[in-house]
Each structure stands twice: as structure tokens, then as C-alpha cells.
């Protein structure tokens, strides 16, 4: 059975995430302390106690979600002897790509925490609150072709693109608010449900170019080495292990489309993956995996019982 570890992105955060891991496992506690030390911030206290509104701020949610994912990965390795090398590939949804790279040893935990803090801040600075928007197109008629047609209608009055190709029936558009509103109208005309997302900025669209520029500068000086397990990148939906290519793709990812459906199809097809393990908060990616690759097994790993059962099944 060929395994891939997958790492969740923004939207999977929840108050209390990671607390049971910290209570049960010393390696998890070590991860949370290392992240706090790297940021000079008591992020774990925020994850544990809230307020929830502060946790959902992009600059906090991104490193917090990574911390939970790395707590899972390190606990699997240190407490159960299941290292990332047991997997054929790693992949992560948007910010989860940083989690995947950290778990695979390509970027240090401390550097990953600092990069994600900056990434969240830069994304928020790029577009003033209220000027951008995102919407999820939901339903059996929602596919990339429909989303591109809707986005093209919105682009007549502003920036509007397909931001996330999550799976058949779940595609996200992003851009200026007026343009996204126009695209929503078009999507409904085409028979899709269109749900505005409660986000503070229009991620993965050209309006994020100032954030991409900031990340290019930060990543230029970051130490990145070849991951122990190849990463299937959001931008290309193909494996990458060269550090300079990883650096370039992380910059492109800020404004580019998250090709998650294509990534999962490649993993379950040419990649030969038959089992997906979602390391971190929630089970969003596990649900997507079951829809994209119904013949593969998908397991969320975010509680002590999850980790114990998973390790014993290998």
C-alpha cells in the first residue's frame, strides 16, 4: 500500500486544536514550544484558549495550522516510529505546502513558522479588508470550466480568477469584490450554487502580487534543502524535490491556482498512492480525497487515538 501524507490549509483551524496531542505526547509539546519560541508569541495559548476571532486571523491561523500538522508528524516519528520516509509523497493545500515541506525536512520548523507568519501578514497587507472577495462554487455542475466561465464574466469589471480547484463540485474563485459578485451571478445562471466565503483577503489571485513579492524576498534568504519525501506542488500538480524549484513554486503559489484536484488525481494515478493520511486539524482533505480518488483510503490524523490506530495499521 503506497502512502501519501497530506496537510490541511486555512479554514481547518478550530479552537482547541492540538491540545489533546500536547496533553498526550511530549513530541507534540516540543513542537508547540518551538513555534512559540520562533515567533516570540504564545500561539499555543491562543490555540487552546482563544479568543477564536484572533485565531482565525490569517497571520495566526497559518502558523497555528502548521504547528498542529507538525505535532502530528513529529509524534508519529518519535512516539510510533513512523517517519515521513514511510510515505511515497507529501502534499499540502496552500499553506499546508509549507507544513509538508517542514515535515519532510526541507525547511526547519522555526523558519517555517516565521515564513507563515510573514505570509499571513503580507497577504492581509496586499488588499485592504473589504476590497477583495472569494466564493465557493458548489454542486454537481461546479467544475473548472464553469468556474472559468464565471470568472471571465467577473473579469470584465475587475480581477477575478479560479483560485482553488479542490475537486469536482467544489471550485473557488477569487478577486476584487465587484468582480467576484458578478462572477457569482454568472455561476448561478450556469446552474451552480455560489457561496461567498468569510475571508479577509482574496487569496491565490493576481491581487496578491505584493504578498508574492514579500515572500520572494523572504524565501530568497531561507534555507531550503531537498525534502526527504518528494512534494507534489500546488502549482504544477507534479512532484518536486529540487530546493530552488521549491523556492520558486512557493512564490508562484501566492498568486497562482491551487491545483488540488489535479494533484490528488496524479497521486492516485501515476503516483500509485492508495492511502492518504491527513496530518493536522480537521478532515477537509480526507473528504476531498474520497471524492477525487474513491478507491483510495483516506484517514484524518488529529487525535491521539487517530495516531495510535494509524501506526498500528502499518
PDB file of C-alpha atoms in Angstrom:
ATOM      1  CA  UNK A   1       0.000   0.000   0.000  1.00  0.00           C
ATOM      2  CA  UNK A   2       1.552   3.276  -1.157  1.00  0.00           C
ATOM      3  CA  UNK A   3       1.062   6.156   1.288  1.00  0.00           C
ATOM      4  CA  UNK A   4       0.933   9.954   0.959  1.00  0.00           C
ATOM      5  CA  UNK A   5       0.784  12.412   3.829  1.00  0.00           C
ATOM      6  CA  UNK A   6      -1.422  15.432   3.065  1.00  0.00           C
ATOM      7  CA  UNK A   7      -1.521  18.634   5.098  1.00  0.00           C
ATOM      8  CA  UNK A   8      -4.555  20.941   5.501  1.00  0.00           C
ATOM      9  CA  UNK A   9      -4.827  24.634   4.717  1.00  0.00           C
ATOM     10  CA  UNK A  10      -6.663  27.631   6.075  1.00  0.00           C
ATOM     11  CA  UNK A  11     -10.248  27.009   7.085  1.00  0.00           C
ATOM     12  CA  UNK A  12      -9.366  23.843   9.033  1.00  0.00           C
ATOM     13  CA  UNK A  13      -8.470  25.804  12.171  1.00  0.00           C
ATOM     14  CA  UNK A  14     -10.564  25.275  15.309  1.00  0.00           C
ATOM     15  CA  UNK A  15     -10.271  26.462  18.879  1.00  0.00           C
ATOM     16  CA  UNK A  16      -8.630  23.733  20.957  1.00  0.00           C
ATOM     17  CA  UNK A  17      -6.837  22.092  18.047  1.00  0.00           C
ATOM     18  CA  UNK A  18      -3.709  20.266  19.113  1.00  0.00           C
ATOM     19  CA  UNK A  19      -4.483  20.408  22.836  1.00  0.00           C
ATOM     20  CA  UNK A  20      -5.155  16.684  23.212  1.00  0.00           C
ATOM     21  CA  UNK A  21      -1.957  15.914  21.328  1.00  0.00           C
ATOM     22  CA  UNK A  22       0.040  18.147  23.671  1.00  0.00           C
ATOM     23  CA  UNK A  23      -1.535  16.511  26.711  1.00  0.00           C
ATOM     24  CA  UNK A  24      -0.739  13.015  25.446  1.00  0.00           C
ATOM     25  CA  UNK A  25       2.662  13.313  23.738  1.00  0.00           C
ATOM     26  CA  UNK A  26       5.921  15.080  24.610  1.00  0.00           C
ATOM     27  CA  UNK A  27       6.960  15.446  20.934  1.00  0.00           C
ATOM     28  CA  UNK A  28       3.785  17.448  20.277  1.00  0.00           C
ATOM     29  CA  UNK A  29       4.509  19.721  23.240  1.00  0.00           C
ATOM     30  CA  UNK A  30       8.009  20.273  21.896  1.00  0.00           C
ATOM     31  CA  UNK A  31       6.646  21.386  18.516  1.00  0.00           C
ATOM     32  CA  UNK A  32       4.258  23.909  20.046  1.00  0.00           C
ATOM     33  CA  UNK A  33       7.031  25.312  22.248  1.00  0.00           C
ATOM     34  CA  UNK A  34       9.437  25.602  19.311  1.00  0.00           C
ATOM     35  CA  UNK A  35       6.833  27.502  17.287  1.00  0.00           C
ATOM     36  CA  UNK A  36       6.141  29.844  20.207  1.00  0.00           C
ATOM     37  CA  UNK A  37       9.872  30.465  20.633  1.00  0.00           C
ATOM     38  CA  UNK A  38      10.378  31.113  16.917  1.00  0.00           C
ATOM     39  CA  UNK A  39       7.548  33.656  16.787  1.00  0.00           C
ATOM     40  CA  UNK A  40       8.098  35.253  20.197  1.00  0.00           C
ATOM     41  CA  UNK A  41       4.372  34.697  20.703  1.00  0.00           C
ATOM     42  CA  UNK A  42       2.325  32.375  22.886  1.00  0.00           C
ATOM     43  CA  UNK A  43       0.499  30.944  19.893  1.00  0.00           C
ATOM     44  CA  UNK A  44      -0.348  27.679  21.612  1.00  0.00           C
ATOM     45  CA  UNK A  45      -2.190  29.540  24.369  1.00  0.00           C
ATOM     46  CA  UNK A  46      -4.232  31.255  21.652  1.00  0.00           C
ATOM     47  CA  UNK A  47      -4.985  27.876  20.088  1.00  0.00           C
ATOM     48  CA  UNK A  48      -6.003  26.481  23.455  1.00  0.00           C
ATOM     49  CA  UNK A  49      -7.933  29.402  24.959  1.00  0.00           C
ATOM     50  CA  UNK A  50      -8.784  31.807  22.137  1.00  0.00           C
ATOM     51  CA  UNK A  51     -10.339  34.205  21.502  1.00  0.00           C
ATOM     52  CA  UNK A  52     -11.408  32.378  18.371  1.00  0.00           C
ATOM     53  CA  UNK A  53     -11.507  35.598  16.367  1.00  0.00           C
ATOM     54  CA  UNK A  54      -7.782  36.112  16.949  1.00  0.00           C
ATOM     55  CA  UNK A  55      -7.013  32.510  15.990  1.00  0.00           C
ATOM     56  CA  UNK A  56      -8.792  32.918  12.652  1.00  0.00           C
ATOM     57  CA  UNK A  57      -6.665  35.948  11.718  1.00  0.00           C
ATOM     58  CA  UNK A  58      -4.583  34.846   8.755  1.00  0.00           C
ATOM     59  CA  UNK A  59      -1.257  35.660  10.420  1.00  0.00           C
ATOM     60  CA  UNK A  60      -2.153  33.387  13.373  1.00  0.00           C
ATOM     61  CA  UNK A  61      -4.129  30.670  11.602  1.00  0.00           C
ATOM     62  CA  UNK A  62      -1.332  29.855   9.153  1.00  0.00           C
ATOM     63  CA  UNK A  63       1.461  29.078  11.661  1.00  0.00           C
ATOM     64  CA  UNK A  64      -1.053  27.508  14.068  1.00  0.00           C
ATOM     65  CA  UNK A  65      -2.304  25.017  11.499  1.00  0.00           C
ATOM     66  CA  UNK A  66       1.265  24.194  10.550  1.00  0.00           C
ATOM     67  CA  UNK A  67       2.113  23.624  14.228  1.00  0.00           C
ATOM     68  CA  UNK A  68      -0.674  21.066  14.626  1.00  0.00           C
ATOM     69  CA  UNK A  69       0.389  19.272  11.441  1.00  0.00           C
ATOM     70  CA  UNK A  70       3.996  19.120  12.611  1.00  0.00           C
ATOM     71  CA  UNK A  71       2.907  17.960  16.073  1.00  0.00           C
ATOM     72  CA  UNK A  72       1.208  15.036  14.343  1.00  0.00           C
ATOM     73  CA  UNK A  73       4.192  14.307  12.111  1.00  0.00           C
ATOM     74  CA  UNK A  74       6.771  14.501  14.902  1.00  0.00           C
ATOM     75  CA  UNK A  75       4.661  12.402  17.262  1.00  0.00           C
ATOM     76  CA  UNK A  76       4.259   9.721  14.603  1.00  0.00           C
ATOM     77  CA  UNK A  77       8.027   9.668  14.163  1.00  0.00           C
ATOM     78  CA  UNK A  78       9.175   9.947  17.783  1.00  0.00           C
ATOM     79  CA  UNK A  79       6.434   8.064  19.592  1.00  0.00           C
ATOM     80  CA  UNK A  80       5.436   5.476  16.986  1.00  0.00           C
ATOM     81  CA  UNK A  81       8.465   5.141  14.707  1.00  0.00           C
ATOM     82  CA  UNK A  82       6.543   6.232  11.618  1.00  0.00           C
ATOM     83  CA  UNK A  83       8.633   8.852   9.821  1.00  0.00           C
ATOM     84  CA  UNK A  84       7.709  10.798   6.730  1.00  0.00           C
ATOM     85  CA  UNK A  85      10.003   8.464   4.786  1.00  0.00           C
ATOM     86  CA  UNK A  86       7.279   5.822   5.065  1.00  0.00           C
ATOM     87  CA  UNK A  87       5.307   7.869   2.527  1.00  0.00           C
ATOM     88  CA  UNK A  88       5.924   7.963  -1.203  1.00  0.00           C
ATOM     89  CA  UNK A  89       4.885  11.631  -1.394  1.00  0.00           C
ATOM     90  CA  UNK A  90       3.762  14.603   0.671  1.00  0.00           C
ATOM     91  CA  UNK A  91       1.388  17.378  -0.412  1.00  0.00           C
ATOM     92  CA  UNK A  92      -0.317  20.305   1.281  1.00  0.00           C
ATOM     93  CA  UNK A  93      -3.228  22.582   0.447  1.00  0.00           C
ATOM     94  CA  UNK A  94      -1.968  26.189   0.136  1.00  0.00           C
ATOM     95  CA  UNK A  95      -0.243  26.939   3.474  1.00  0.00           C
ATOM     96  CA  UNK A  96      -0.234  23.158   4.007  1.00  0.00           C
ATOM     97  CA  UNK A  97       2.536  23.013   1.412  1.00  0.00           C
ATOM     98  CA  UNK A  98       4.816  24.646   3.998  1.00  0.00           C
ATOM     99  CA  UNK A  99       3.706  22.053   6.566  1.00  0.00           C
ATOM    100  CA  UNK A 100       4.513  19.285   4.109  1.00  0.00           C
ATOM    101  CA  UNK A 101       7.969  20.689   3.435  1.00  0.00           C
ATOM    102  CA  UNK A 102       8.710  21.111   7.138  1.00  0.00           C
ATOM    103  CA  UNK A 103       7.557  17.547   7.863  1.00  0.00           C
ATOM    104  CA  UNK A 104       9.817  16.309   5.069  1.00  0.00           C
ATOM    105  CA  UNK A 105      12.794  18.192   6.497  1.00  0.00           C
ATOM    106  CA  UNK A 106      13.142  20.707   3.652  1.00  0.00           C
ATOM    107  CA  UNK A 107      12.624  23.762   5.883  1.00  0.00           C
ATOM    108  CA  UNK A 108      13.269  23.962   9.630  1.00  0.00           C
ATOM    109  CA  UNK A 109      10.273  24.219  11.947  1.00  0.00           C
ATOM    110  CA  UNK A 110      11.346  27.637  13.215  1.00  0.00           C
ATOM    111  CA  UNK A 111      11.837  29.026   9.706  1.00  0.00           C
ATOM    112  CA  UNK A 112       8.505  27.592   8.588  1.00  0.00           C
ATOM    113  CA  UNK A 113       6.714  29.286  11.475  1.00  0.00           C
ATOM    114  CA  UNK A 114       8.317  32.644  10.692  1.00  0.00           C
ATOM    115  CA  UNK A 115       7.654  32.327   6.959  1.00  0.00           C
ATOM    116  CA  UNK A 116       3.982  31.547   7.537  1.00  0.00           C
ATOM    117  CA  UNK A 117       3.581  34.414   9.984  1.00  0.00           C
ATOM    118  CA  UNK A 118       5.003  36.743   7.337  1.00  0.00           C
ATOM    119  CA  UNK A 119       2.920  35.106   4.619  1.00  0.00           C
ATOM    120  CA  UNK A 120      -0.271  35.759   6.565  1.00  0.00           C
ATOM    121  CA  UNK A 121       0.690  39.357   7.284  1.00  0.00           C
ATOM    122  CA  UNK A 122       1.747  40.002   3.688  1.00  0.00           C
ATOM    123  CA  UNK A 123      -1.468  38.558   2.293  1.00  0.00           C
ATOM    124  CA  UNK A 124      -3.522  40.789   4.563  1.00  0.00           C
ATOM    125  CA  UNK A 125      -1.479  43.859   3.638  1.00  0.00           C
ATOM    126  CA  UNK A 126      -1.827  43.200  -0.090  1.00  0.00           C
ATOM    127  CA  UNK A 127      -5.534  44.079  -0.300  1.00  0.00           C
ATOM    128  CA  UNK A 128      -7.473  46.251   2.179  1.00  0.00           C
ATOM    129  CA  UNK A 129     -10.246  44.431   4.032  1.00  0.00           C
ATOM    130  CA  UNK A 130     -13.490  44.627   2.093  1.00  0.00           C
ATOM    131  CA  UNK A 131     -11.941  45.242  -1.315  1.00  0.00           C
ATOM    132  CA  UNK A 132     -11.417  41.592  -2.188  1.00  0.00           C
ATOM    133  CA  UNK A 133     -13.640  38.531  -2.057  1.00  0.00           C
ATOM    134  CA  UNK A 134     -13.727  34.791  -2.624  1.00  0.00           C
ATOM    135  CA  UNK A 135     -16.617  32.458  -3.370  1.00  0.00           C
ATOM    136  CA  UNK A 136     -17.033  28.709  -3.484  1.00  0.00           C
ATOM    137  CA  UNK A 137     -18.946  27.209  -6.383  1.00  0.00           C
ATOM    138  CA  UNK A 138     -20.689  24.109  -5.100  1.00  0.00           C
ATOM    139  CA  UNK A 139     -22.732  21.363  -6.697  1.00  0.00           C
ATOM    140  CA  UNK A 140     -22.569  18.722  -9.419  1.00  0.00           C
ATOM    141  CA  UNK A 141     -22.318  21.340 -12.171  1.00  0.00           C
ATOM    142  CA  UNK A 142     -19.394  23.116 -10.495  1.00  0.00           C
ATOM    143  CA  UNK A 143     -16.207  22.291 -12.343  1.00  0.00           C
ATOM    144  CA  UNK A 144     -13.200  24.222 -13.586  1.00  0.00           C
ATOM    145  CA  UNK A 145     -14.779  25.025 -16.950  1.00  0.00           C
ATOM    146  CA  UNK A 146     -17.856  26.511 -15.302  1.00  0.00           C
ATOM    147  CA  UNK A 147     -15.724  28.418 -12.789  1.00  0.00           C
ATOM    148  CA  UNK A 148     -13.520  29.819 -15.547  1.00  0.00           C
ATOM    149  CA  UNK A 149     -16.609  30.985 -17.457  1.00  0.00           C
ATOM    150  CA  UNK A 150     -17.975  32.670 -14.331  1.00  0.00           C
ATOM    151  CA  UNK A 151     -14.592  34.224 -13.522  1.00  0.00           C
ATOM    152  CA  UNK A 152     -14.332  35.570 -17.079  1.00  0.00           C
ATOM    153  CA  UNK A 153     -17.668  37.352 -16.576  1.00  0.00           C
ATOM    154  CA  UNK A 154     -16.329  38.925 -13.401  1.00  0.00           C
ATOM    155  CA  UNK A 155     -13.033  39.835 -15.041  1.00  0.00           C
ATOM    156  CA  UNK A 156     -14.912  42.191 -17.340  1.00  0.00           C
ATOM    157  CA  UNK A 157     -15.062  44.660 -14.432  1.00  0.00           C
ATOM    158  CA  UNK A 158     -12.020  43.675 -12.351  1.00  0.00           C
ATOM    159  CA  UNK A 159      -9.683  40.891 -11.294  1.00  0.00           C
ATOM    160  CA  UNK A 160     -11.404  37.506 -10.946  1.00  0.00           C
ATOM    161  CA  UNK A 161      -9.796  34.082 -11.370  1.00  0.00           C
ATOM    162  CA  UNK A 162     -10.151  30.451 -10.336  1.00  0.00           C
ATOM    163  CA  UNK A 163      -8.159  30.222  -7.100  1.00  0.00           C
ATOM    164  CA  UNK A 164      -8.687  26.647  -5.893  1.00  0.00           C
ATOM    165  CA  UNK A 165      -9.593  23.612  -7.960  1.00  0.00           C
ATOM    166  CA  UNK A 166     -10.458  21.475  -4.944  1.00  0.00           C
ATOM    167  CA  UNK A 167     -12.497  18.694  -6.514  1.00  0.00           C
ATOM    168  CA  UNK A 168     -15.382  18.139  -8.896  1.00  0.00           C
ATOM    169  CA  UNK A 169     -18.228  20.078  -7.310  1.00  0.00           C
ATOM    170  CA  UNK A 170     -16.021  22.456  -5.284  1.00  0.00           C
ATOM    171  CA  UNK A 171     -14.116  25.211  -7.073  1.00  0.00           C
ATOM    172  CA  UNK A 172     -13.201  28.592  -5.549  1.00  0.00           C
ATOM    173  CA  UNK A 173     -12.961  31.947  -7.332  1.00  0.00           C
ATOM    174  CA  UNK A 174     -11.091  34.987  -6.034  1.00  0.00           C
ATOM    175  CA  UNK A 175     -10.561  38.651  -6.896  1.00  0.00           C
ATOM    176  CA  UNK A 176     -11.974  42.115  -6.428  1.00  0.00           C
ATOM    177  CA  UNK A 177     -15.334  42.232  -4.659  1.00  0.00           C
ATOM    178  CA  UNK A 178     -17.350  43.683  -7.540  1.00  0.00           C
ATOM    179  CA  UNK A 179     -15.822  41.209  -9.985  1.00  0.00           C
ATOM    180  CA  UNK A 180     -16.481  38.226  -7.722  1.00  0.00           C
ATOM    181  CA  UNK A 181     -20.074  39.389  -7.178  1.00  0.00           C
ATOM    182  CA  UNK A 182     -20.536  39.472 -10.969  1.00  0.00           C
ATOM    183  CA  UNK A 183     -18.994  36.004 -11.253  1.00  0.00           C
ATOM    184  CA  UNK A 184     -21.365  34.694  -8.584  1.00  0.00           C
ATOM    185  CA  UNK A 185     -24.333  35.896 -10.641  1.00  0.00           C
ATOM    186  CA  UNK A 186     -22.932  34.176 -13.737  1.00  0.00           C
ATOM    187  CA  UNK A 187     -22.250  30.943 -11.856  1.00  0.00           C
ATOM    188  CA  UNK A 188     -25.835  30.824 -10.644  1.00  0.00           C
ATOM    189  CA  UNK A 189     -27.049  31.368 -14.203  1.00  0.00           C
ATOM    190  CA  UNK A 190     -24.950  28.342 -15.208  1.00  0.00           C
ATOM    191  CA  UNK A 191     -26.572  26.186 -12.542  1.00  0.00           C
ATOM    192  CA  UNK A 192     -24.022  26.212  -9.723  1.00  0.00           C
ATOM    193  CA  UNK A 193     -24.516  27.213  -6.109  1.00  0.00           C
ATOM    194  CA  UNK A 194     -22.214  30.122  -5.257  1.00  0.00           C
ATOM    195  CA  UNK A 195     -21.368  30.785  -1.625  1.00  0.00           C
ATOM    196  CA  UNK A 196     -19.351  33.883  -0.629  1.00  0.00           C
ATOM    197  CA  UNK A 197     -16.513  32.901   1.716  1.00  0.00           C
ATOM    198  CA  UNK A 198     -15.822  34.645   5.012  1.00  0.00           C
ATOM    199  CA  UNK A 199     -12.200  35.538   4.285  1.00  0.00           C
ATOM    200  CA  UNK A 200     -10.187  38.669   4.973  1.00  0.00           C
ATOM    201  CA  UNK A 201      -8.398  38.786   1.603  1.00  0.00           C
ATOM    202  CA  UNK A 202      -8.682  37.353  -1.948  1.00  0.00           C
ATOM    203  CA  UNK A 203      -6.084  34.586  -1.833  1.00  0.00           C
ATOM    204  CA  UNK A 204      -4.460  32.928  -4.861  1.00  0.00           C
ATOM    205  CA  UNK A 205      -5.204  35.676  -7.358  1.00  0.00           C
ATOM    206  CA  UNK A 206      -3.148  38.437  -9.038  1.00  0.00           C
ATOM    207  CA  UNK A 207      -4.168  40.947  -6.342  1.00  0.00           C
ATOM    208  CA  UNK A 208      -1.799  39.034  -4.052  1.00  0.00           C
ATOM    209  CA  UNK A 209       1.276  40.117  -6.076  1.00  0.00           C
ATOM    210  CA  UNK A 210       2.556  42.444  -3.315  1.00  0.00           C
ATOM    211  CA  UNK A 211       2.478  39.465  -0.949  1.00  0.00           C
ATOM    212  CA  UNK A 212       4.276  37.319  -3.518  1.00  0.00           C
ATOM    213  CA  UNK A 213       6.986  39.969  -3.744  1.00  0.00           C
ATOM    214  CA  UNK A 214       7.419  39.938   0.039  1.00  0.00           C
ATOM    215  CA  UNK A 215       7.591  36.155   0.093  1.00  0.00           C
ATOM    216  CA  UNK A 216      10.118  36.131  -2.745  1.00  0.00           C
ATOM    217  CA  UNK A 217      12.418  38.290  -0.650  1.00  0.00           C
ATOM    218  CA  UNK A 218      11.928  36.185   2.482  1.00  0.00           C
ATOM    219  CA  UNK A 219      12.326  32.869   0.681  1.00  0.00           C
ATOM    220  CA  UNK A 220      15.466  34.065  -1.087  1.00  0.00           C
ATOM    221  CA  UNK A 221      17.301  34.053   2.238  1.00  0.00           C
ATOM    222  CA  UNK A 222      15.575  30.969   3.710  1.00  0.00           C
ATOM    223  CA  UNK A 223      17.466  27.690   3.951  1.00  0.00           C
ATOM    224  CA  UNK A 224      15.688  25.062   1.857  1.00  0.00           C
ATOM    225  CA  UNK A 225      17.100  21.589   1.249  1.00  0.00           C
ATOM    226  CA  UNK A 226      15.758  18.631  -0.709  1.00  0.00           C
ATOM    227  CA  UNK A 227      12.809  17.049   1.139  1.00  0.00           C
ATOM    228  CA  UNK A 228      13.225  13.503   2.392  1.00  0.00           C
ATOM    229  CA  UNK A 229       9.986  12.675   0.574  1.00  0.00           C
ATOM    230  CA  UNK A 230       9.045  14.374  -2.730  1.00  0.00           C
ATOM    231  CA  UNK A 231       6.454  17.144  -2.590  1.00  0.00           C
ATOM    232  CA  UNK A 232       3.584  17.240  -5.089  1.00  0.00           C
ATOM    233  CA  UNK A 233       3.324  21.001  -5.621  1.00  0.00           C
ATOM    234  CA  UNK A 234       0.113  23.032  -5.751  1.00  0.00           C
ATOM    235  CA  UNK A 235       1.172  24.972  -8.839  1.00  0.00           C
ATOM    236  CA  UNK A 236       2.255  22.047 -11.024  1.00  0.00           C
ATOM    237  CA  UNK A 237       0.391  19.065  -9.505  1.00  0.00           C
ATOM    238  CA  UNK A 238       3.618  17.126 -10.002  1.00  0.00           C
ATOM    239  CA  UNK A 239       6.478  16.011  -7.718  1.00  0.00           C
ATOM    240  CA  UNK A 240       9.344  18.368  -6.939  1.00  0.00           C
ATOM    241  CA  UNK A 241      12.434  17.909  -4.798  1.00  0.00           C
ATOM    242  CA  UNK A 242      14.930  20.469  -6.124  1.00  0.00           C
ATOM    243  CA  UNK A 243      15.289  23.238  -3.481  1.00  0.00           C
ATOM    244  CA  UNK A 244      15.467  26.091  -5.997  1.00  0.00           C
ATOM    245  CA  UNK A 245      12.373  24.889  -7.812  1.00  0.00           C
ATOM    246  CA  UNK A 246      10.575  24.580  -4.462  1.00  0.00           C
ATOM    247  CA  UNK A 247      11.563  28.154  -3.637  1.00  0.00           C
ATOM    248  CA  UNK A 248      10.190  29.415  -6.965  1.00  0.00           C
ATOM    249  CA  UNK A 249       6.944  27.484  -6.698  1.00  0.00           C
ATOM    250  CA  UNK A 250       6.289  28.764  -3.172  1.00  0.00           C
ATOM    251  CA  UNK A 251       6.414  32.310  -4.540  1.00  0.00           C
ATOM    252  CA  UNK A 252       4.181  31.456  -7.509  1.00  0.00           C
ATOM    253  CA  UNK A 253       1.723  29.772  -5.178  1.00  0.00           C
ATOM    254  CA  UNK A 254       0.769  33.098  -3.543  1.00  0.00           C
ATOM    255  CA  UNK A 255      -0.932  34.348  -6.711  1.00  0.00           C
ATOM    256  CA  UNK A 256      -1.419  31.033  -8.519  1.00  0.00           C
ATOM    257  CA  UNK A 257      -4.133  28.408  -8.575  1.00  0.00           C
ATOM    258  CA  UNK A 258      -4.123  25.601  -6.021  1.00  0.00           C
ATOM    259  CA  UNK A 259      -4.461  22.564  -8.315  1.00  0.00           C
ATOM    260  CA  UNK A 260      -5.560  20.210  -5.578  1.00  0.00           C
ATOM    261  CA  UNK A 261      -7.854  18.006  -7.679  1.00  0.00           C
ATOM    262  CA  UNK A 262      -5.100  17.510 -10.256  1.00  0.00           C
ATOM    263  CA  UNK A 263      -2.562  16.817  -7.508  1.00  0.00           C
ATOM    264  CA  UNK A 264      -4.750  14.153  -5.953  1.00  0.00           C
ATOM    265  CA  UNK A 265      -5.566  12.615  -9.330  1.00  0.00           C
ATOM    266  CA  UNK A 266      -1.843  12.387 -10.099  1.00  0.00           C
ATOM    267  CA  UNK A 267      -1.091  10.867  -6.706  1.00  0.00           C
ATOM    268  CA  UNK A 268      -3.841   8.252  -7.011  1.00  0.00           C
ATOM    269  CA  UNK A 269      -2.986   7.597 -10.666  1.00  0.00           C
ATOM    270  CA  UNK A 270       0.635   7.765 -11.874  1.00  0.00           C
ATOM    271  CA  UNK A 271       1.841   8.261  -8.291  1.00  0.00           C
ATOM    272  CA  UNK A 272       0.379   4.915  -7.262  1.00  0.00           C
ATOM    273  CA  UNK A 273      -0.920   6.167  -3.903  1.00  0.00           C
ATOM    274  CA  UNK A 274      -3.622   4.005  -2.356  1.00  0.00           C
ATOM    275  CA  UNK A 275      -3.746   5.583   1.105  1.00  0.00           C
ATOM    276  CA  UNK A 276      -3.897   9.238   2.140  1.00  0.00           C
ATOM    277  CA  UNK A 277      -3.171  10.313   5.722  1.00  0.00           C
ATOM    278  CA  UNK A 278      -4.275  13.869   6.571  1.00  0.00           C
ATOM    279  CA  UNK A 279      -1.881  15.158   9.232  1.00  0.00           C
ATOM    280  CA  UNK A 280      -3.346  18.064  11.163  1.00  0.00           C
ATOM    281  CA  UNK A 281      -6.559  19.774  12.160  1.00  0.00           C
ATOM    282  CA  UNK A 282      -9.889  18.644  10.738  1.00  0.00           C
ATOM    283  CA  UNK A 283     -10.750  16.252   7.934  1.00  0.00           C
ATOM    284  CA  UNK A 284     -11.453  18.515   4.954  1.00  0.00           C
ATOM    285  CA  UNK A 285      -8.761  16.964   2.767  1.00  0.00           C
ATOM    286  CA  UNK A 286      -9.812  13.432   3.686  1.00  0.00           C
ATOM    287  CA  UNK A 287     -13.299  14.217   2.431  1.00  0.00           C
ATOM    288  CA  UNK A 288     -11.893  15.622  -0.801  1.00  0.00           C
ATOM    289  CA  UNK A 289      -9.659  12.566  -1.241  1.00  0.00           C
ATOM    290  CA  UNK A 290     -12.638  10.229  -1.007  1.00  0.00           C
ATOM    291  CA  UNK A 291     -14.422  12.179  -3.733  1.00  0.00           C
ATOM    292  CA  UNK A 292     -11.412  12.513  -6.036  1.00  0.00           C
ATOM    293  CA  UNK A 293      -9.949   9.027  -5.525  1.00  0.00           C
ATOM    294  CA  UNK A 294     -12.805   6.846  -4.271  1.00  0.00           C
ATOM    295  CA  UNK A 295     -10.734   3.669  -4.498  1.00  0.00           C
ATOM    296  CA  UNK A 296      -8.094   5.031  -2.123  1.00  0.00           C
ATOM    297  CA  UNK A 297      -8.262   5.053   1.668  1.00  0.00           C
ATOM    298  CA  UNK A 298      -8.267   8.459   3.393  1.00  0.00           C
ATOM    299  CA  UNK A 299      -7.607   8.850   7.122  1.00  0.00           C
ATOM    300  CA  UNK A 300      -7.610  12.052   9.193  1.00  0.00           C
ATOM    301  CA  UNK A 301      -4.896  12.131  11.873  1.00  0.00           C
ATOM    302  CA  UNK A 302      -5.580  14.718  14.561  1.00  0.00           C
ATOM    303  CA  UNK A 303      -6.255  12.911  17.859  1.00  0.00           C
ATOM    304  CA  UNK A 304      -4.110  10.551  19.948  1.00  0.00           C
ATOM    305  CA  UNK A 305      -6.475   7.698  19.076  1.00  0.00           C
ATOM    306  CA  UNK A 306      -6.136   8.503  15.371  1.00  0.00           C
ATOM    307  CA  UNK A 307      -2.353   8.320  15.565  1.00  0.00           C
ATOM    308  CA  UNK A 308      -2.327   5.082  17.555  1.00  0.00           C
ATOM    309  CA  UNK A 309      -4.746   3.381  15.170  1.00  0.00           C
ATOM    310  CA  UNK A 310      -2.868   4.596  12.103  1.00  0.00           C
ATOM    311  CA  UNK A 311       0.537   3.480  13.385  1.00  0.00           C
ATOM    312  CA  UNK A 312      -0.792   0.049  14.313  1.00  0.00           C
ATOM    313  CA  UNK A 313      -2.305  -0.365  10.841  1.00  0.00           C
ATOM    314  CA  UNK A 314       1.017  -0.007   9.019  1.00  0.00           C
TER     315      UNK A 314
END
